[in-house]
Coordinates of C-alpha atoms and ligand atoms in Angstrom, one line a residue:
M1 CA 8.4 29.7 -3.0
S2 CA 6.6 27.0 -5.0
Q3 CA 4.3 24.5 -3.3
I4 CA 3.5 20.8 -3.9
I5 CA 0.0 19.3 -4.0
A6 CA -0.1 15.6 -2.9
I7 CA -3.2 13.5 -3.7
D8 CA -4.2 10.1 -2.4
I9 CA -7.0 8.4 -4.4
G10 CA -9.0 5.7 -2.7
G11 CA -12.1 3.9 -3.6
T12 CA -14.1 5.7 -0.9
Q13 CA -12.1 8.8 -0.2
L14 CA -10.0 11.4 -2.1
R15 CA -7.4 13.2 0.1
A16 CA -5.3 16.2 -0.7
A17 CA -2.5 18.0 1.1
R18 CA -0.5 21.1 0.3
F19 CA 3.2 21.3 1.2
A20 CA 5.9 24.0 1.1
M21 CA 8.7 22.9 -1.3
D22 CA 10.9 21.8 1.6
G23 CA 8.3 21.0 4.2
Q24 CA 7.0 17.7 5.5
T25 CA 4.1 19.1 7.5
A26 CA 1.0 19.8 5.4
L27 CA 0.1 23.5 5.2
Q28 CA -3.5 22.4 4.5
T29 CA -5.3 19.1 4.0
R30 CA -8.7 18.3 2.6
R31 CA -10.7 15.2 1.9
T32 CA -14.0 14.3 0.2
S33 CA -15.8 11.1 -0.8
T34 CA -14.8 9.6 -4.2
Q35 CA -18.4 9.3 -5.3
G36 CA -21.4 11.6 -4.9
D37 CA -23.3 14.7 -5.8
G38 CA -24.0 13.6 -9.3
Q39 CA -20.3 14.4 -10.2
T40 CA -17.8 12.0 -11.7
P41 CA -14.9 11.1 -9.4
F42 CA -12.6 13.1 -11.7
E43 CA -14.8 16.2 -11.3
R44 CA -14.7 15.7 -7.5
L45 CA -10.9 15.4 -7.7
C46 CA -10.6 18.6 -9.6
D47 CA -12.8 20.4 -7.1
L48 CA -10.7 19.1 -4.3
I49 CA -7.5 20.3 -5.9
T50 CA -9.1 23.7 -6.7
N51 CA -10.0 24.1 -3.1
I52 CA -6.5 23.5 -1.9
L53 CA -4.5 25.5 -4.4
P54 CA -2.3 28.2 -2.8
A55 CA -3.7 31.7 -3.1
D56 CA -0.5 33.5 -3.9
Q57 CA 2.2 30.9 -4.6
P58 CA 3.0 28.9 -7.7
V59 CA 2.5 25.2 -7.8
A60 CA 5.6 23.1 -8.6
G61 CA 3.5 20.0 -9.4
I62 CA 0.7 17.6 -8.4
A63 CA 1.8 14.2 -7.2
V64 CA -0.9 11.5 -7.2
A65 CA -1.0 8.1 -5.4
A66 CA -3.6 5.8 -6.9
P67 CA -4.5 2.1 -6.6
G68 CA -2.7 0.1 -9.3
P69 CA -2.2 -1.3 -11.7
L70 CA -1.1 1.9 -13.5
D71 CA 1.5 3.3 -15.8
P72 CA 3.6 5.9 -13.8
Y73 CA 5.7 6.8 -16.8
N74 CA 2.7 8.0 -18.9
G75 CA 0.4 8.8 -16.0
I76 CA -2.3 6.3 -17.0
I77 CA -4.5 4.3 -14.6
F78 CA -5.2 0.9 -16.2
S79 CA -8.1 0.1 -13.9
T80 CA -9.4 0.7 -10.4
P81 CA -12.0 -1.8 -9.3
N82 CA -13.7 0.8 -7.0
I83 CA -13.9 3.7 -9.5
A84 CA -16.1 2.9 -12.5
G85 CA -15.0 4.5 -15.8
W86 CA -11.3 4.7 -15.0
E87 CA -10.1 2.1 -17.4
N88 CA -7.0 3.3 -19.2
F89 CA -7.6 6.6 -17.7
P90 CA -5.0 9.3 -18.6
I91 CA -5.2 11.0 -15.2
S92 CA -1.9 12.9 -15.5
A93 CA -2.7 14.4 -18.9
K94 CA -6.2 15.4 -17.7
L95 CA -5.0 17.1 -14.6
N96 CA -2.2 18.8 -16.5
E97 CA -4.7 20.1 -19.0
R98 CA -6.9 21.4 -16.2
F99 CA -4.2 22.9 -13.9
D100 CA -1.3 23.5 -16.2
V101 CA 1.4 22.1 -13.8
P102 CA 3.5 18.9 -13.9
V103 CA 1.6 15.9 -12.7
W104 CA 3.3 12.7 -11.4
L105 CA 1.5 9.4 -10.7
G106 CA 2.4 6.4 -8.7
N107 CA 1.0 3.1 -7.4
D108 CA -0.2 3.8 -3.8
A109 CA 1.7 0.9 -2.2
N110 CA 4.9 1.7 -4.2
L111 CA 4.6 5.3 -3.1
A112 CA 4.0 4.3 0.5
A113 CA 7.3 2.5 0.3
L114 CA 8.9 5.7 -1.0
G115 CA 7.2 7.7 1.8
E116 CA 8.5 5.3 4.5
W117 CA 12.0 5.5 3.0
K118 CA 12.0 9.3 2.7
F119 CA 10.0 10.3 5.8
G120 CA 9.1 7.2 7.9
A121 CA 10.3 4.0 9.4
A122 CA 13.0 3.3 6.7
R123 CA 14.8 6.7 6.8
G124 CA 18.5 6.2 6.2
H125 CA 18.2 2.7 4.6
K126 CA 19.2 2.3 0.9
H127 CA 17.5 -1.1 0.5
V128 CA 13.9 -1.3 1.7
L129 CA 11.2 -3.9 1.4
Y130 CA 7.7 -2.5 2.2
L131 CA 4.5 -4.6 2.5
T132 CA 1.1 -3.3 3.4
I133 CA -1.3 -6.0 4.6
S134 CA -5.0 -4.9 4.7
T135 CA -7.9 -6.1 2.6
G136 CA -5.3 -6.8 -0.1
I137 CA -1.5 -7.0 0.0
G138 CA 0.6 -4.3 -1.7
G139 CA 4.3 -3.7 -1.8
G140 CA 7.2 -1.5 -2.8
V141 CA 10.9 -2.1 -3.1
I142 CA 13.7 0.5 -2.8
I143 CA 17.0 -0.5 -4.2
D144 CA 20.0 1.8 -3.9
D145 CA 17.8 4.7 -2.8
R146 CA 15.5 4.3 -5.9
L147 CA 12.0 2.9 -6.2
L148 CA 12.0 -0.3 -8.2
A149 CA 9.5 0.4 -11.0
G150 CA 10.2 -2.0 -13.9
T151 CA 9.8 -1.5 -17.6
R152 CA 6.2 -0.6 -17.5
G153 CA 6.2 0.7 -13.9
L154 CA 4.4 -2.4 -12.7
A155 CA 7.1 -3.8 -10.3
G156 CA 6.5 -4.4 -6.6
E157 CA 3.3 -6.4 -6.8
L158 CA 4.5 -8.4 -3.8
G159 CA 1.0 -9.6 -2.9
H160 CA 0.8 -11.5 -6.1
V161 CA 3.6 -14.0 -5.9
Q162 CA 2.4 -17.6 -5.8
I163 CA 2.8 -19.3 -2.5
M164 CA 0.5 -22.3 -3.0
Q165 CA -0.1 -23.9 -6.3
G166 CA -3.9 -24.3 -6.8
G167 CA -4.5 -22.4 -3.6
P168 CA -7.4 -20.0 -2.9
L169 CA -8.6 -17.6 -5.5
C170 CA -6.8 -14.2 -5.4
G171 CA -8.5 -10.8 -6.0
C172 CA -6.5 -10.6 -9.2
G173 CA -8.1 -13.8 -10.6
Q174 CA -5.1 -16.1 -10.1
R175 CA -4.8 -18.8 -7.4
G176 CA -2.6 -19.3 -4.4
H177 CA -1.1 -15.8 -4.3
L178 CA 0.2 -14.3 -1.0
E179 CA -2.8 -11.9 -1.0
A180 CA -5.2 -14.9 -1.2
L181 CA -3.4 -16.5 1.8
A182 CA -2.4 -13.7 4.2
S183 CA -4.5 -10.6 3.5
G184 CA -7.3 -9.6 5.9
T185 CA -9.8 -10.9 3.3
A186 CA -8.0 -14.2 3.2
I187 CA -7.9 -14.5 7.0
A188 CA -11.7 -13.9 7.2
N189 CA -12.4 -16.3 4.3
F190 CA -10.3 -19.0 6.0
V191 CA -12.2 -18.7 9.3
R192 CA -15.6 -18.7 7.4
E193 CA -14.6 -21.9 5.5
Q194 CA -13.4 -23.6 8.7
L195 CA -16.7 -22.7 10.5
A196 CA -18.7 -24.1 7.5
G197 CA -16.6 -27.3 7.8
G198 CA -17.8 -27.6 11.4
E199 CA -15.0 -26.0 13.4
K200 CA -16.0 -24.5 16.8
S201 CA -15.2 -20.9 17.5
S202 CA -16.5 -17.9 19.4
L203 CA -17.1 -16.4 15.9
S204 CA -19.6 -19.1 15.0
R205 CA -22.6 -17.0 15.8
R206 CA -21.5 -14.0 13.7
A207 CA -23.5 -13.2 10.5
Q208 CA -20.4 -11.6 9.1
I209 CA -16.7 -12.0 9.9
S210 CA -14.0 -9.4 9.2
A211 CA -10.2 -9.7 9.8
R212 CA -10.6 -7.4 12.7
D213 CA -13.2 -9.8 14.3
V214 CA -10.7 -12.6 13.9
S215 CA -8.0 -10.5 15.5
E216 CA -10.2 -9.6 18.4
A217 CA -11.3 -13.2 18.9
A218 CA -7.6 -14.3 18.8
Q219 CA -6.7 -11.8 21.5
Q220 CA -9.5 -13.5 23.6
G221 CA -7.9 -16.9 23.1
D222 CA -10.1 -18.3 20.4
A223 CA -8.2 -21.3 19.0
L224 CA -9.6 -21.0 15.4
A225 CA -8.8 -17.3 15.2
I226 CA -5.3 -17.9 16.6
H227 CA -4.8 -20.6 14.0
A228 CA -6.0 -18.3 11.2
L229 CA -3.5 -15.5 12.1
S230 CA -0.7 -18.0 12.6
R231 CA -1.3 -19.6 9.2
A232 CA -1.3 -16.1 7.6
G233 CA 1.9 -15.2 9.4
E234 CA 3.6 -18.4 8.2
H235 CA 2.6 -17.6 4.6
L236 CA 4.0 -14.1 5.1
G237 CA 7.2 -15.4 6.5
Q238 CA 7.6 -17.8 3.6
A239 CA 7.0 -15.0 1.1
I240 CA 9.3 -12.5 2.8
A241 CA 12.1 -15.1 2.8
G242 CA 11.8 -15.2 -1.0
F243 CA 11.8 -11.3 -1.1
L244 CA 15.0 -11.3 1.0
H245 CA 16.6 -13.6 -1.4
T246 CA 15.5 -11.4 -4.3
F247 CA 16.2 -7.9 -3.0
N248 CA 18.4 -8.3 0.1
P249 CA 17.0 -5.3 2.0
S250 CA 18.3 -4.0 5.3
I251 CA 14.8 -3.3 6.6
V252 CA 11.3 -4.8 6.1
V253 CA 8.5 -2.3 6.8
L254 CA 5.1 -3.7 7.5
G255 CA 2.0 -1.5 7.2
G256 CA -1.7 -2.1 6.9
G257 CA -4.4 -2.9 9.5
V258 CA -3.8 -6.6 9.6
T259 CA -0.3 -6.1 11.2
Q260 CA -2.1 -4.6 14.2
S261 CA -2.7 -8.2 15.2
G262 CA 0.8 -8.0 16.5
D263 CA 2.6 -11.2 17.7
L264 CA -0.3 -13.5 16.9
L265 CA 0.6 -12.8 13.3
L266 CA 4.2 -11.6 13.5
A267 CA 5.8 -14.4 15.7
P268 CA 4.8 -17.2 13.3
M269 CA 6.0 -14.9 10.5
R270 CA 9.4 -14.5 12.0
R271 CA 9.7 -18.2 12.9
T272 CA 8.9 -19.2 9.3
L273 CA 11.1 -16.5 7.8
E274 CA 14.0 -17.7 9.9
A275 CA 13.4 -21.3 8.9
S276 CA 13.0 -20.5 5.2
V277 CA 16.1 -18.4 4.3
M278 CA 18.7 -20.1 2.2
D279 CA 21.5 -18.6 4.4
K280 CA 21.4 -16.8 7.8
S281 CA 23.4 -13.9 6.3
F282 CA 20.1 -12.6 4.8
L283 CA 19.0 -12.0 8.4
K284 CA 22.1 -10.4 9.7
N285 CA 21.3 -6.9 11.0
L286 CA 17.9 -7.1 9.2
Q287 CA 15.3 -4.9 10.9
I288 CA 11.6 -5.8 10.7
V289 CA 9.5 -2.8 11.8
P290 CA 6.0 -1.4 11.7
A291 CA 5.2 1.4 9.2
A292 CA 5.4 4.9 10.7
L293 CA 3.1 6.9 8.3
G294 CA -0.2 5.1 8.9
D295 CA -3.1 6.6 7.1
D296 CA -0.9 9.3 5.6
A297 CA 1.3 6.8 3.7
G298 CA -0.3 7.7 0.4
L299 CA 0.0 11.4 0.8
M300 CA 3.5 11.3 2.2
G301 CA 4.5 8.9 -0.6
A302 CA 3.1 11.3 -3.2
L303 CA 5.1 14.1 -1.6
A304 CA 8.2 11.9 -1.7
L305 CA 7.5 11.2 -5.4
A306 CA 7.3 14.9 -6.1
H307 CA 10.7 15.5 -4.3
T308 CA 12.2 12.7 -6.3
M309 CA 10.9 14.0 -9.6
L310 CA 12.0 17.6 -8.9
E311 CA 15.5 16.5 -7.8
D312 CA 16.1 14.5 -11.0
Ligands
ZN1 ZN1 -3.1 -12.2 -7.1

């Protein structure tokens, strides 16, 4: 029986897993660093795939999760800030040329949404909103059991809706986006600014402050850290209310390290969400749950993409 190769491309790590056609448990997994050994990231990727190819079975296809923005229809990565040289990079064509099997590409957050829908926390739901909150904020939307992709495959950039006109600078270059107000980077930046403005906190003596530091300080009762998480939660709640109005999902799945802060982030989020919806019917039977796939979201999302493509 044919097998599927799933790939998750990250700025620091490349991961690969091999699955039986109807399996959800990897037969084999491998990982390597994205950069190193005088090889290009693409050469490292090809070596990784070569090392995980089945010995005596055909390969139905290679599914790749990569950081966006990218064109999933033509298999082109527009840019990846952490991988130099991958501007307008035709990764699907290049892998197809090398391995002579179908290659499918998707935005990693979009595919994580697909993975949670197919294998994870959103199984059985037809309408899913997925948000991953870590250094940045990514998203994916499932409508009627299909991933919302858009005309150029760019849909689902839920971190880049504007929440505050003229607000803080976002990683994308615009201002006041959700990512600039509620990501881990935004939370740490907010605390740094408040400290520079003379606020007192247990974090004052730190040379560097990460979102994890803020979360730990908040668990210890630090007022500034609690305020920073609460503020991020409120912005999330405000944004999610807008997403409920737009997509009317039955479940909201929250992934990413920042959500580990728990109720310090999520209680203000729920409060603001409930206060911001245009009608309570948007909240009826709505589930808000943590993501189930963790670090495997990219790989399982790529597997879900392969299944979707092979079924079509
Ligand atoms: Zn942005």
